[in-house]
PDB file of C-alpha atoms and ligand atoms in Angstrom:
ATOM      1  CA  MET A   1     -73.021 -48.716  26.964  1.00 57.00           C
ATOM      2  CA  ASN A   2     -71.342 -47.135  29.934  1.00 84.00           C
ATOM      3  CA  ILE A   3     -72.957 -48.685  32.951  1.00 92.00           C
ATOM      4  CA  HIS A   4     -70.428 -50.070  35.412  1.00 90.00           C
ATOM      5  CA  PRO A   5     -71.415 -53.681  36.144  1.00 90.00           C
ATOM      6  CA  GLU A   6     -70.863 -53.433  39.906  1.00 92.00           C
ATOM      7  CA  LEU A   7     -71.839 -49.832  40.528  1.00 94.00           C
ATOM      8  CA  ARG A   8     -74.860 -50.067  38.204  1.00 96.00           C
ATOM      9  CA  ILE A   9     -74.392 -46.426  37.265  1.00 97.00           C
ATOM     10  CA  HIS A  10     -72.300 -44.467  34.767  1.00 97.00           C
ATOM     11  CA  SER A  11     -69.876 -43.138  37.333  1.00 97.00           C
ATOM     12  CA  TYR A  12     -67.825 -40.052  36.558  1.00 97.00           C
ATOM     13  CA  GLY A  13     -64.664 -41.711  37.904  1.00 95.00           C
ATOM     14  CA  HIS A  14     -65.148 -44.560  35.442  1.00 94.00           C
ATOM     15  CA  TYR A  15     -65.778 -42.060  32.623  1.00 96.00           C
ATOM     16  CA  LEU A  16     -62.565 -40.159  33.400  1.00 97.00           C
ATOM     17  CA  ARG A  17     -60.550 -43.367  33.548  1.00 95.00           C
ATOM     18  CA  GLN A  18     -61.912 -44.461  30.165  1.00 95.00           C
ATOM     19  CA  ARG A  19     -61.373 -41.048  28.606  1.00 97.00           C
ATOM     20  CA  PHE A  20     -57.858 -40.419  29.925  1.00 97.00           C
ATOM     21  CA  GLY A  21     -56.583 -43.953  30.483  1.00 97.00           C
ATOM     22  CA  CYS A  22     -55.460 -43.428  34.056  1.00 97.00           C
ATOM     23  CA  ARG A  23     -56.784 -42.602  37.499  1.00 97.00           C
ATOM     24  CA  VAL A  24     -57.912 -38.965  37.561  1.00 98.00           C
ATOM     25  CA  SER A  25     -58.934 -37.037  40.681  1.00 97.00           C
ATOM     26  CA  LYS A  26     -60.588 -33.685  41.128  1.00 98.00           C
ATOM     27  CA  VAL A  27     -58.693 -31.319  43.389  1.00 98.00           C
ATOM     28  CA  ASN A  28     -60.748 -28.594  45.062  1.00 96.00           C
ATOM     29  CA  VAL A  29     -59.393 -25.081  45.227  1.00 96.00           C
ATOM     30  CA  ASP A  30     -60.668 -21.845  46.648  1.00 94.00           C
ATOM     31  CA  ALA A  31     -59.750 -19.016  44.284  1.00 95.00           C
ATOM     32  CA  GLY A  32     -61.134 -16.275  46.533  1.00 93.00           C
ATOM     33  CA  PHE A  33     -64.391 -15.611  44.697  1.00 93.00           C
ATOM     34  CA  THR A  34     -67.556 -14.398  46.367  1.00 92.00           C
ATOM     35  CA  CYS A  35     -71.153 -14.963  45.265  1.00 95.00           C
ATOM     36  CA  PRO A  36     -73.645 -12.499  43.748  1.00 95.00           C
ATOM     37  CA  ASN A  37     -76.332 -14.031  45.944  1.00 95.00           C
ATOM     38  CA  ARG A  38     -74.373 -13.015  49.019  1.00 91.00           C
ATOM     39  CA  ASP A  39     -72.794  -9.687  48.139  1.00 89.00           C
ATOM     40  CA  GLY A  40     -76.016  -7.927  47.194  1.00 89.00           C
ATOM     41  CA  SER A  41     -75.742  -7.829  43.416  1.00 92.00           C
ATOM     42  CA  LYS A  42     -78.331 -10.644  43.042  1.00 90.00           C
ATOM     43  CA  GLY A  43     -79.368 -11.092  46.612  1.00 88.00           C
ATOM     44  CA  ILE A  44     -78.204 -11.010  50.176  1.00 86.00           C
ATOM     45  CA  GLY A  45     -77.806 -13.761  52.724  1.00 86.00           C
ATOM     46  CA  GLY A  46     -77.326 -16.478  50.121  1.00 93.00           C
ATOM     47  CA  CYS A  47     -79.222 -19.725  49.700  1.00 96.00           C
ATOM     48  CA  ILE A  48     -80.816 -20.853  52.956  1.00 96.00           C
ATOM     49  CA  TYR A  49     -78.565 -23.926  53.178  1.00 96.00           C
ATOM     50  CA  CYS A  50     -75.312 -22.239  52.220  1.00 94.00           C
ATOM     51  CA  ASN A  51     -72.373 -22.190  54.554  1.00 86.00           C
ATOM     52  CA  ASN A  52     -69.303 -22.600  52.405  1.00 63.00           C
ATOM     53  CA  VAL A  53     -67.368 -24.166  55.271  1.00 62.00           C
ATOM     54  CA  SER A  54     -69.491 -27.235  54.649  1.00 56.00           C
ATOM     55  CA  PHE A  55     -67.842 -27.883  51.307  1.00 54.00           C
ATOM     56  CA  SER A  56     -64.392 -26.528  51.958  1.00 51.00           C
ATOM     57  CA  PRO A  57     -61.593 -28.791  53.069  1.00 53.00           C
ATOM     58  CA  LYS A  58     -59.608 -26.941  55.708  1.00 52.00           C
ATOM     59  CA  ASP A  59     -56.565 -26.501  53.488  1.00 46.00           C
ATOM     60  CA  THR A  60     -58.389 -24.554  50.791  1.00 52.00           C
ATOM     61  CA  GLN A  61     -58.556 -21.167  52.472  1.00 56.00           C
ATOM     62  CA  PRO A  62     -58.431 -18.120  50.174  1.00 56.00           C
ATOM     63  CA  VAL A  63     -55.225 -16.868  51.714  1.00 70.00           C
ATOM     64  CA  ILE A  64     -53.331 -19.915  50.455  1.00 91.00           C
ATOM     65  CA  PRO A  65     -51.920 -19.423  46.941  1.00 94.00           C
ATOM     66  CA  LEU A  66     -53.656 -21.532  44.287  1.00 96.00           C
ATOM     67  CA  GLU A  67     -50.502 -23.467  43.448  1.00 97.00           C
ATOM     68  CA  GLU A  68     -50.039 -24.477  47.095  1.00 96.00           C
ATOM     69  CA  GLN A  69     -53.629 -25.648  47.358  1.00 97.00           C
ATOM     70  CA  MET A  70     -53.155 -27.676  44.190  1.00 98.00           C
ATOM     71  CA  SER A  71     -49.928 -29.273  45.421  1.00 98.00           C
ATOM     72  CA  ALA A  72     -51.486 -30.278  48.735  1.00 97.00           C
ATOM     73  CA  GLY A  73     -54.591 -31.674  47.023  1.00 98.00           C
ATOM     74  CA  MET A  74     -52.642 -33.589  44.392  1.00 98.00           C
ATOM     75  CA  ALA A  75     -50.307 -35.082  47.025  1.00 98.00           C
ATOM     76  CA  TYR A  76     -53.336 -36.218  49.028  1.00 97.00           C
ATOM     77  CA  HIS A  77     -55.005 -37.908  46.052  1.00 97.00           C
ATOM     78  CA  ARG A  78     -51.738 -39.453  44.831  1.00 97.00           C
ATOM     79  CA  LYS A  79     -51.171 -41.035  48.233  1.00 97.00           C
ATOM     80  CA  ARG A  80     -54.748 -42.035  48.990  1.00 95.00           C
ATOM     81  CA  LEU A  81     -55.939 -43.194  45.558  1.00 94.00           C
ATOM     82  CA  GLY A  82     -52.830 -43.496  43.431  1.00 96.00           C
ATOM     83  CA  SER A  83     -54.144 -40.780  41.106  1.00 97.00           C
ATOM     84  CA  GLU A  84     -51.849 -39.814  38.257  1.00 97.00           C
ATOM     85  CA  LYS A  85     -53.629 -36.854  36.664  1.00 98.00           C
ATOM     86  CA  PHE A  86     -55.873 -34.138  38.015  1.00 98.00           C
ATOM     87  CA  ILE A  87     -58.746 -31.808  37.255  1.00 98.00           C
ATOM     88  CA  ILE A  88     -58.648 -28.606  39.275  1.00 98.00           C
ATOM     89  CA  TYR A  89     -62.072 -27.863  40.657  1.00 98.00           C
ATOM     90  CA  PHE A  90     -62.889 -24.194  41.262  1.00 98.00           C
ATOM     91  CA  GLN A  91     -65.506 -24.959  43.853  1.00 95.00           C
ATOM     92  CA  LYS A  92     -66.172 -22.358  46.494  1.00 92.00           C
ATOM     93  CA  TYR A  93     -68.790 -19.656  45.829  1.00 93.00           C
ATOM     94  CA  THR A  94     -69.268 -18.498  42.199  1.00 96.00           C
ATOM     95  CA  ASN A  95     -66.239 -19.195  40.065  1.00 98.00           C
ATOM     96  CA  THR A  96     -67.186 -17.174  36.996  1.00 98.00           C
ATOM     97  CA  TYR A  97     -68.000 -14.083  39.059  1.00 96.00           C
ATOM     98  CA  GLY A  98     -65.148 -11.772  38.084  1.00 96.00           C
ATOM     99  CA  SER A  99     -63.599 -10.005  35.126  1.00 97.00           C
ATOM    100  CA  VAL A 100     -62.661 -12.220  32.229  1.00 98.00           C
ATOM    101  CA  ASP A 101     -58.998 -11.257  32.786  1.00 98.00           C
ATOM    102  CA  LEU A 102     -59.149 -12.470  36.364  1.00 98.00           C
ATOM    103  CA  LEU A 103     -60.843 -15.715  35.309  1.00 98.00           C
ATOM    104  CA  ALA A 104     -58.307 -16.300  32.523  1.00 98.00           C
ATOM    105  CA  ASP A 105     -55.412 -15.778  34.928  1.00 98.00           C
ATOM    106  CA  LEU A 106     -56.793 -18.136  37.590  1.00 98.00           C
ATOM    107  CA  TYR A 107     -57.763 -20.900  35.173  1.00 98.00           C
ATOM    108  CA  GLN A 108     -54.422 -20.690  33.371  1.00 98.00           C
ATOM    109  CA  ARG A 109     -52.484 -20.949  36.642  1.00 98.00           C
ATOM    110  CA  ALA A 110     -54.308 -24.195  37.310  1.00 98.00           C
ATOM    111  CA  LEU A 111     -53.544 -25.494  33.823  1.00 98.00           C
ATOM    112  CA  ASN A 112     -49.846 -24.675  34.052  1.00 98.00           C
ATOM    113  CA  HIS A 113     -49.141 -27.787  36.125  1.00 98.00           C
ATOM    114  CA  PRO A 114     -48.004 -30.673  33.881  1.00 98.00           C
ATOM    115  CA  ASP A 115     -50.227 -33.219  35.658  1.00 98.00           C
ATOM    116  CA  VAL A 116     -53.378 -31.138  35.300  1.00 98.00           C
ATOM    117  CA  LEU A 117     -55.685 -32.302  32.505  1.00 98.00           C
ATOM    118  CA  GLY A 118     -58.211 -29.543  32.856  1.00 98.00           C
ATOM    119  CA  ILE A 119     -60.534 -27.567  35.065  1.00 98.00           C
ATOM    120  CA  SER A 120     -63.992 -27.847  36.520  1.00 98.00           C
ATOM    121  CA  VAL A 121     -65.732 -24.563  37.252  1.00 98.00           C
ATOM    122  CA  GLY A 122     -68.680 -24.312  39.642  1.00 98.00           C
ATOM    123  CA  THR A 123     -71.050 -21.411  39.154  1.00 98.00           C
ATOM    124  CA  ARG A 124     -74.605 -20.090  39.198  1.00 98.00           C
ATOM    125  CA  PRO A 125     -76.640 -20.106  35.977  1.00 98.00           C
ATOM    126  CA  ASP A 126     -77.207 -16.348  36.269  1.00 96.00           C
ATOM    127  CA  ALA A 127     -73.510 -15.573  36.665  1.00 97.00           C
ATOM    128  CA  LEU A 128     -72.262 -16.974  33.380  1.00 97.00           C
ATOM    129  CA  SER A 129     -71.378 -14.187  30.962  1.00 97.00           C
ATOM    130  CA  ASP A 130     -70.915 -14.792  27.238  1.00 97.00           C
ATOM    131  CA  GLU A 131     -67.269 -13.752  27.728  1.00 98.00           C
ATOM    132  CA  ALA A 132     -66.816 -16.477  30.368  1.00 98.00           C
ATOM    133  CA  VAL A 133     -68.357 -19.051  28.005  1.00 98.00           C
ATOM    134  CA  GLU A 134     -65.967 -17.913  25.268  1.00 98.00           C
ATOM    135  CA  LEU A 135     -63.012 -18.179  27.632  1.00 98.00           C
ATOM    136  CA  LEU A 136     -63.974 -21.721  28.654  1.00 98.00           C
ATOM    137  CA  ALA A 137     -64.560 -22.660  25.027  1.00 98.00           C
ATOM    138  CA  GLY A 138     -61.036 -21.494  24.180  1.00 98.00           C
ATOM    139  CA  ILE A 139     -59.560 -23.519  27.047  1.00 98.00           C
ATOM    140  CA  ALA A 140     -61.593 -26.560  25.974  1.00 98.00           C
ATOM    141  CA  ARG A 141     -59.792 -26.604  22.633  1.00 98.00           C
ATOM    142  CA  LYS A 142     -56.686 -27.852  24.463  1.00 98.00           C
ATOM    143  CA  HIS A 143     -57.824 -29.085  27.855  1.00 98.00           C
ATOM    144  CA  TYR A 144     -60.671 -30.847  29.593  1.00 98.00           C
ATOM    145  CA  VAL A 145     -63.307 -28.411  30.886  1.00 98.00           C
ATOM    146  CA  CYS A 146     -66.417 -29.078  32.919  1.00 98.00           C
ATOM    147  CA  LEU A 147     -68.864 -26.299  33.753  1.00 98.00           C
ATOM    148  CA  GLU A 148     -70.830 -27.096  36.912  1.00 98.00           C
ATOM    149  CA  LEU A 149     -74.134 -25.237  37.077  1.00 98.00           C
ATOM    150  CA  GLY A 150     -76.200 -25.162  40.256  1.00 98.00           C
ATOM    151  CA  LEU A 151     -79.874 -25.760  39.597  1.00 98.00           C
ATOM    152  CA  GLN A 152     -80.773 -27.495  42.881  1.00 98.00           C
ATOM    153  CA  SER A 153     -84.533 -27.502  42.191  1.00 98.00           C
ATOM    154  CA  MET A 154     -86.498 -27.193  38.943  1.00 98.00           C
ATOM    155  CA  ASP A 155     -89.440 -25.712  40.862  1.00 98.00           C
ATOM    156  CA  ASP A 156     -89.419 -21.905  40.769  1.00 98.00           C
ATOM    157  CA  VAL A 157     -91.487 -21.738  43.957  1.00 97.00           C
ATOM    158  CA  ILE A 158     -88.863 -23.769  45.805  1.00 98.00           C
ATOM    159  CA  LEU A 159     -86.050 -21.743  44.215  1.00 97.00           C
ATOM    160  CA  SER A 160     -87.692 -18.616  45.582  1.00 97.00           C
ATOM    161  CA  GLN A 161     -88.304 -20.138  49.025  1.00 97.00           C
ATOM    162  CA  ILE A 162     -84.675 -21.164  49.369  1.00 97.00           C
ATOM    163  CA  ASN A 163     -83.493 -17.729  48.222  1.00 96.00           C
ATOM    164  CA  ARG A 164     -81.597 -19.031  45.191  1.00 97.00           C
ATOM    165  CA  GLY A 165     -82.125 -15.791  43.306  1.00 95.00           C
ATOM    166  CA  HIS A 166     -82.510 -17.471  39.908  1.00 97.00           C
ATOM    167  CA  THR A 167     -85.163 -19.418  38.046  1.00 97.00           C
ATOM    168  CA  LEU A 168     -85.354 -22.645  36.062  1.00 98.00           C
ATOM    169  CA  GLU A 169     -85.400 -20.501  32.921  1.00 98.00           C
ATOM    170  CA  ASP A 170     -82.035 -18.990  33.924  1.00 98.00           C
ATOM    171  CA  PHE A 171     -80.626 -22.505  34.178  1.00 98.00           C
ATOM    172  CA  VAL A 172     -82.024 -23.669  30.836  1.00 98.00           C
ATOM    173  CA  SER A 173     -80.716 -20.498  29.197  1.00 98.00           C
ATOM    174  CA  ALA A 174     -77.225 -20.980  30.695  1.00 98.00           C
ATOM    175  CA  VAL A 175     -77.131 -24.603  29.482  1.00 98.00           C
ATOM    176  CA  GLY A 176     -78.163 -23.426  26.016  1.00 98.00           C
ATOM    177  CA  ARG A 177     -75.391 -20.833  25.910  1.00 98.00           C
ATOM    178  CA  ALA A 178     -72.781 -23.258  27.230  1.00 98.00           C
ATOM    179  CA  HIS A 179     -73.728 -26.098  24.916  1.00 98.00           C
ATOM    180  CA  GLY A 180     -71.781 -26.726  21.712  1.00 97.00           C
ATOM    181  CA  HIS A 181     -68.390 -25.553  22.928  1.00 96.00           C
ATOM    182  CA  ASN A 182     -66.809 -28.949  23.496  1.00 94.00           C
ATOM    183  CA  PHE A 183     -66.920 -28.854  27.275  1.00 97.00           C
ATOM    184  CA  ASP A 184     -68.905 -30.948  29.712  1.00 98.00           C
ATOM    185  CA  ILE A 185     -71.875 -29.489  31.563  1.00 98.00           C
ATOM    186  CA  CYS A 186     -72.741 -30.782  35.022  1.00 98.00           C
ATOM    187  CA  ALA A 187     -75.973 -30.010  36.910  1.00 98.00           C
ATOM    188  CA  HIS A 188     -76.081 -29.790  40.705  1.00 98.00           C
ATOM    189  CA  LEU A 189     -79.309 -31.062  42.242  1.00 98.00           C
ATOM    190  CA  ILE A 190     -80.632 -31.315  45.793  1.00 98.00           C
ATOM    191  CA  HIS A 191     -83.497 -33.473  47.025  1.00 98.00           C
ATOM    192  CA  GLY A 192     -85.402 -32.902  50.241  1.00 98.00           C
ATOM    193  CA  PHE A 193     -86.535 -29.283  50.145  1.00 98.00           C
ATOM    194  CA  PRO A 194     -89.455 -28.430  52.440  1.00 95.00           C
ATOM    195  CA  GLY A 195     -92.699 -29.071  50.593  1.00 92.00           C
ATOM    196  CA  GLU A 196     -91.082 -31.155  47.828  1.00 96.00           C
ATOM    197  CA  THR A 197     -92.417 -34.647  47.177  1.00 97.00           C
ATOM    198  CA  ALA A 198     -90.371 -37.489  45.735  1.00 98.00           C
ATOM    199  CA  GLY A 199     -92.615 -37.493  42.648  1.00 97.00           C
ATOM    200  CA  GLU A 200     -91.949 -33.812  42.037  1.00 97.00           C
ATOM    201  CA  PHE A 201     -88.215 -34.286  42.418  1.00 98.00           C
ATOM    202  CA  LEU A 202     -88.186 -37.212  39.992  1.00 98.00           C
ATOM    203  CA  LYS A 203     -89.377 -34.938  37.175  1.00 98.00           C
ATOM    204  CA  THR A 204     -85.851 -33.506  37.302  1.00 98.00           C
ATOM    205  CA  ALA A 205     -84.528 -36.678  35.651  1.00 98.00           C
ATOM    206  CA  GLU A 206     -86.768 -35.944  32.660  1.00 97.00           C
ATOM    207  CA  LEU A 207     -85.552 -32.342  32.546  1.00 98.00           C
ATOM    208  CA  ILE A 208     -81.906 -33.459  32.562  1.00 98.00           C
ATOM    209  CA  ALA A 209     -82.635 -36.074  29.891  1.00 97.00           C
ATOM    210  CA  GLY A 210     -83.983 -33.359  27.593  1.00 97.00           C
ATOM    211  CA  LEU A 211     -80.990 -31.039  27.962  1.00 98.00           C
ATOM    212  CA  PRO A 212     -77.386 -31.375  26.717  1.00 98.00           C
ATOM    213  CA  ILE A 213     -76.131 -32.136  30.217  1.00 98.00           C
ATOM    214  CA  ASN A 214     -73.233 -34.546  30.592  1.00 98.00           C
ATOM    215  CA  SER A 215     -73.205 -35.223  34.317  1.00 98.00           C
ATOM    216  CA  VAL A 216     -75.037 -34.664  37.587  1.00 98.00           C
ATOM    217  CA  LYS A 217     -74.248 -34.240  41.234  1.00 98.00           C
ATOM    218  CA  LEU A 218     -77.076 -35.267  43.536  1.00 98.00           C
ATOM    219  CA  HIS A 219     -77.201 -34.276  47.202  1.00 96.00           C
ATOM    220  CA  GLN A 220     -79.629 -34.689  50.045  1.00 97.00           C
ATOM    221  CA  LEU A 221     -80.654 -31.397  51.637  1.00 98.00           C
ATOM    222  CA  HIS A 222     -78.861 -31.059  54.932  1.00 96.00           C
ATOM    223  CA  ALA A 223     -78.696 -28.244  57.426  1.00 97.00           C
ATOM    224  CA  VAL A 224     -75.365 -27.003  58.716  1.00 95.00           C
ATOM    225  CA  GLU A 225     -74.580 -24.474  61.423  1.00 95.00           C
ATOM    226  CA  GLY A 226     -74.714 -20.816  60.487  1.00 92.00           C
ATOM    227  CA  THR A 227     -77.548 -21.163  57.992  1.00 95.00           C
ATOM    228  CA  ARG A 228     -81.203 -20.185  57.849  1.00 96.00           C
ATOM    229  CA  LEU A 229     -81.996 -23.863  57.215  1.00 97.00           C
ATOM    230  CA  ALA A 230     -80.505 -24.810  60.594  1.00 97.00           C
ATOM    231  CA  GLU A 231     -82.769 -22.228  62.241  1.00 96.00           C
ATOM    232  CA  MET A 232     -85.726 -23.678  60.342  1.00 97.00           C
ATOM    233  CA  TYR A 233     -84.821 -27.173  61.516  1.00 98.00           C
ATOM    234  CA  ARG A 234     -84.708 -26.048  65.121  1.00 98.00           C
ATOM    235  CA  ALA A 235     -88.057 -24.297  64.686  1.00 98.00           C
ATOM    236  CA  GLY A 236     -89.592 -27.474  63.234  1.00 97.00           C
ATOM    237  CA  GLU A 237     -89.956 -25.884  59.770  1.00 96.00           C
ATOM    238  CA  PHE A 238     -87.523 -28.246  58.047  1.00 97.00           C
ATOM    239  CA  ILE A 239     -87.985 -31.972  58.486  1.00 97.00           C
ATOM    240  CA  PRO A 240     -85.094 -33.812  56.834  1.00 97.00           C
ATOM    241  CA  LEU A 241     -85.612 -36.910  54.756  1.00 97.00           C
ATOM    242  CA  THR A 242     -84.851 -40.213  56.391  1.00 97.00           C
ATOM    243  CA  LEU A 243     -81.975 -42.198  54.936  1.00 97.00           C
ATOM    244  CA  ALA A 244     -84.440 -44.766  53.568  1.00 98.00           C
ATOM    245  CA  GLN A 245     -86.494 -42.045  51.840  1.00 98.00           C
ATOM    246  CA  TYR A 246     -83.437 -40.475  50.261  1.00 98.00           C
ATOM    247  CA  VAL A 247     -81.948 -43.762  49.100  1.00 98.00           C
ATOM    248  CA  ALA A 248     -85.237 -44.891  47.547  1.00 98.00           C
ATOM    249  CA  THR A 249     -85.720 -41.624  45.643  1.00 98.00           C
ATOM    250  CA  ALA A 250     -82.073 -41.448  44.555  1.00 98.00           C
ATOM    251  CA  ALA A 251     -82.405 -44.980  43.133  1.00 98.00           C
ATOM    252  CA  ASP A 252     -85.651 -44.031  41.375  1.00 98.00           C
ATOM    253  CA  PHE A 253     -83.929 -40.948  39.969  1.00 98.00           C
ATOM    254  CA  LEU A 254     -81.037 -43.028  38.638  1.00 98.00           C
ATOM    255  CA  GLU A 255     -83.380 -45.484  36.956  1.00 98.00           C
ATOM    256  CA  LEU A 256     -84.914 -42.508  35.133  1.00 98.00           C
ATOM    257  CA  LEU A 257     -81.600 -40.855  34.277  1.00 98.00           C
ATOM    258  CA  PRO A 258     -80.257 -41.746  30.801  1.00 97.00           C
ATOM    259  CA  SER A 259     -77.097 -43.832  30.934  1.00 96.00           C
ATOM    260  CA  ARG A 260     -75.235 -41.282  28.782  1.00 96.00           C
ATOM    261  CA  VAL A 261     -75.194 -38.925  31.820  1.00 98.00           C
ATOM    262  CA  THR A 262     -72.330 -39.501  34.248  1.00 98.00           C
ATOM    263  CA  VAL A 263     -72.887 -39.387  37.990  1.00 98.00           C
ATOM    264  CA  GLN A 264     -70.379 -37.359  39.963  1.00 98.00           C
ATOM    265  CA  ARG A 265     -72.007 -37.475  43.398  1.00 97.00           C
ATOM    266  CA  LEU A 266     -74.837 -39.279  45.127  1.00 97.00           C
ATOM    267  CA  TYR A 267     -74.845 -37.550  48.505  1.00 95.00           C
ATOM    268  CA  GLY A 268     -73.749 -34.371  50.218  1.00 93.00           C
ATOM    269  CA  SER A 269     -71.342 -34.299  53.131  1.00 90.00           C
ATOM    270  CA  ALA A 270     -70.451 -31.731  55.743  1.00 89.00           C
ATOM    271  CA  PRO A 271     -67.908 -31.706  58.564  1.00 89.00           C
ATOM    272  CA  LEU A 272     -69.342 -33.324  61.702  1.00 88.00           C
ATOM    273  CA  ALA A 273     -68.602 -30.182  63.725  1.00 90.00           C
ATOM    274  CA  ILE A 274     -71.148 -28.119  61.782  1.00 93.00           C
ATOM    275  CA  ARG A 275     -73.610 -30.805  60.680  1.00 94.00           C
ATOM    276  CA  VAL A 276     -77.047 -30.200  62.200  1.00 96.00           C
ATOM    277  CA  ALA A 277     -79.479 -32.514  60.373  1.00 97.00           C
ATOM    278  CA  PRO A 278     -79.991 -35.113  59.135  1.00 96.00           C
ATOM    279  CA  GLN A 279     -77.500 -37.176  61.123  1.00 94.00           C
ATOM    280  CA  TRP A 280     -77.436 -40.473  59.299  1.00 94.00           C
ATOM    281  CA  GLY A 281     -74.146 -41.613  60.829  1.00 91.00           C
ATOM    282  CA  LEU A 282     -72.695 -42.890  57.567  1.00 92.00           C
ATOM    283  CA  LYS A 283     -69.281 -42.198  56.087  1.00 90.00           C
ATOM    284  CA  ASN A 284     -69.041 -40.912  52.508  1.00 89.00           C
ATOM    285  CA  ASN A 285     -68.398 -44.286  50.898  1.00 91.00           C
ATOM    286  CA  GLN A 286     -71.208 -45.829  52.960  1.00 94.00           C
ATOM    287  CA  MET A 287     -73.586 -43.181  51.599  1.00 95.00           C
ATOM    288  CA  TRP A 288     -72.485 -43.928  48.037  1.00 95.00           C
ATOM    289  CA  TYR A 289     -72.958 -47.664  48.518  1.00 95.00           C
ATOM    290  CA  ALA A 290     -76.302 -47.212  50.271  1.00 97.00           C
ATOM    291  CA  VAL A 291     -77.659 -45.980  46.919  1.00 97.00           C
ATOM    292  CA  VAL A 292     -75.699 -48.435  44.774  1.00 97.00           C
ATOM    293  CA  ASN A 293     -76.810 -51.337  46.998  1.00 97.00           C
ATOM    294  CA  GLU A 294     -80.412 -50.246  46.597  1.00 98.00           C
ATOM    295  CA  LEU A 295     -80.049 -50.650  42.816  1.00 98.00           C
ATOM    296  CA  THR A 296     -78.445 -54.049  43.363  1.00 97.00           C
ATOM    297  CA  LYS A 297     -81.282 -55.088  45.665  1.00 97.00           C
ATOM    298  CA  ARG A 298     -83.816 -54.034  43.027  1.00 97.00           C
ATOM    299  CA  GLY A 299     -81.861 -55.626  40.186  1.00 96.00           C
ATOM    300  CA  THR A 300     -81.987 -52.307  38.318  1.00 96.00           C
ATOM    301  CA  TRP A 301     -79.445 -49.784  37.014  1.00 96.00           C
ATOM    302  CA  GLN A 302     -79.125 -46.220  35.784  1.00 97.00           C
ATOM    303  CA  GLY A 303     -81.356 -45.538  32.825  1.00 96.00           C
ATOM    304  CA  CYS A 304     -83.109 -48.897  32.948  1.00 95.00           C
ATOM    305  CA  ARG A 305     -86.521 -47.226  32.760  1.00 96.00           C
ATOM    306  CA  VAL A 306     -85.697 -44.837  29.916  1.00 95.00           C
ATOM    307  CA  ASP A 307     -83.099 -46.191  27.570  1.00 84.00           C
ATOM    308  CA  GLN A 308     -81.568 -49.336  26.189  1.00 72.00           C
ATOM    309  CA  ALA A 309     -78.679 -49.413  28.628  1.00 61.00           C
ATOM    310  CA  LYS A 310     -77.635 -52.931  29.472  1.00 65.00           C
ATOM    311  CA  LEU A 311     -75.853 -53.870  32.603  1.00 67.00           C
ATOM    312  CA  GLY A 312     -72.296 -55.156  32.374  1.00 56.00           C
ATOM    313  CA  LEU A 313     -71.537 -54.527  28.721  1.00 45.00           C
ATOM    314  CA  GLY A 314     -68.926 -51.874  29.400  1.00 41.00           C
ATOM    315  CA  SER A 315     -67.680 -49.775  26.497  1.00 39.00           C
TER     316      SER A 315
HETATM  317  S1  SF4 B 401     -75.185 -19.691  44.960  1.00 72.14           S
HETATM  318 FE1  SF4 B 401     -73.781 -21.121  45.975  1.00 72.14          FE
HETATM  319  S2  SF4 B 401     -72.255 -19.843  47.011  1.00 72.14           S
HETATM  320 FE2  SF4 B 401     -73.984 -18.527  46.465  1.00 72.14          FE
HETATM  321  S3  SF4 B 401     -75.269 -18.477  48.290  1.00 72.14           S
HETATM  322 FE3  SF4 B 401     -76.067 -20.117  46.976  1.00 72.14          FE
HETATM  323  S4  SF4 B 401     -75.005 -22.009  47.608  1.00 72.14           S
HETATM  324 FE4  SF4 B 401     -73.889 -20.237  48.481  1.00 72.14          FE
END
């Protein structure tokens, strides 16, 4: 099986290293897209927690040509981690929201670099046209492709309250249309929405287990400046999870998540300058290890409650 003996999870980094035989890093780029939940075509104002500054490194501004962003990102990862190959991550806003010609041009520019193995494309489940799926399927015949679909919550009431502008059914439908084209599908999930209990959130592991999803990104809900959620926090309408609550539920979630699913993220981060709440005071790697250490403390591992995964066997 694929569980890393020390991390106790099937980490995406480990998966990439096994698949490609070298250290692979994702390099974020901003290709200048917008989002249909912000420009009025699906909704206005966006999701209540969305301020794209919170997930944009300062050197990925839309004015910077894609190739320059890639060079800067690759140099950073080469120096910091010794990475040899790269996956270009179209991250900011909705990266399938454009004509298929525009998408083809942007994706191909990323793939033109000899050290780029493939692309990862972040999008909304209701912004994935059949033409975009076909384009990605074509690319996946020669390169690695990961489609990252934001679900966030499987509860339609919560999706409505946070102004997501799509439903669980939209997500399931998008996964169904994307499946079978030889590319990975990643689901983005958030825990800690107002009114959500840990038990309700944990049902998401069962949903993921029943769908052809290859990896997940899990975040805690956090409020950043410039968002409706920050206003709600200040008005006492959003009470963030404590670190202990989040870590316990994340560990429970992992125990229920089949070991075949890789884990790309276990926390969300935002620049200190715009972070409102929660303020847990941990660096990124400390957040990651807070969850991993919880599994160690319990003597459990990813999938231990749902499949036959054994710790330490490797693959
Ligand atoms: S779908 Fe993504 S980019 Fe669009 S408003 Fe929501 S979080 Fe922001």
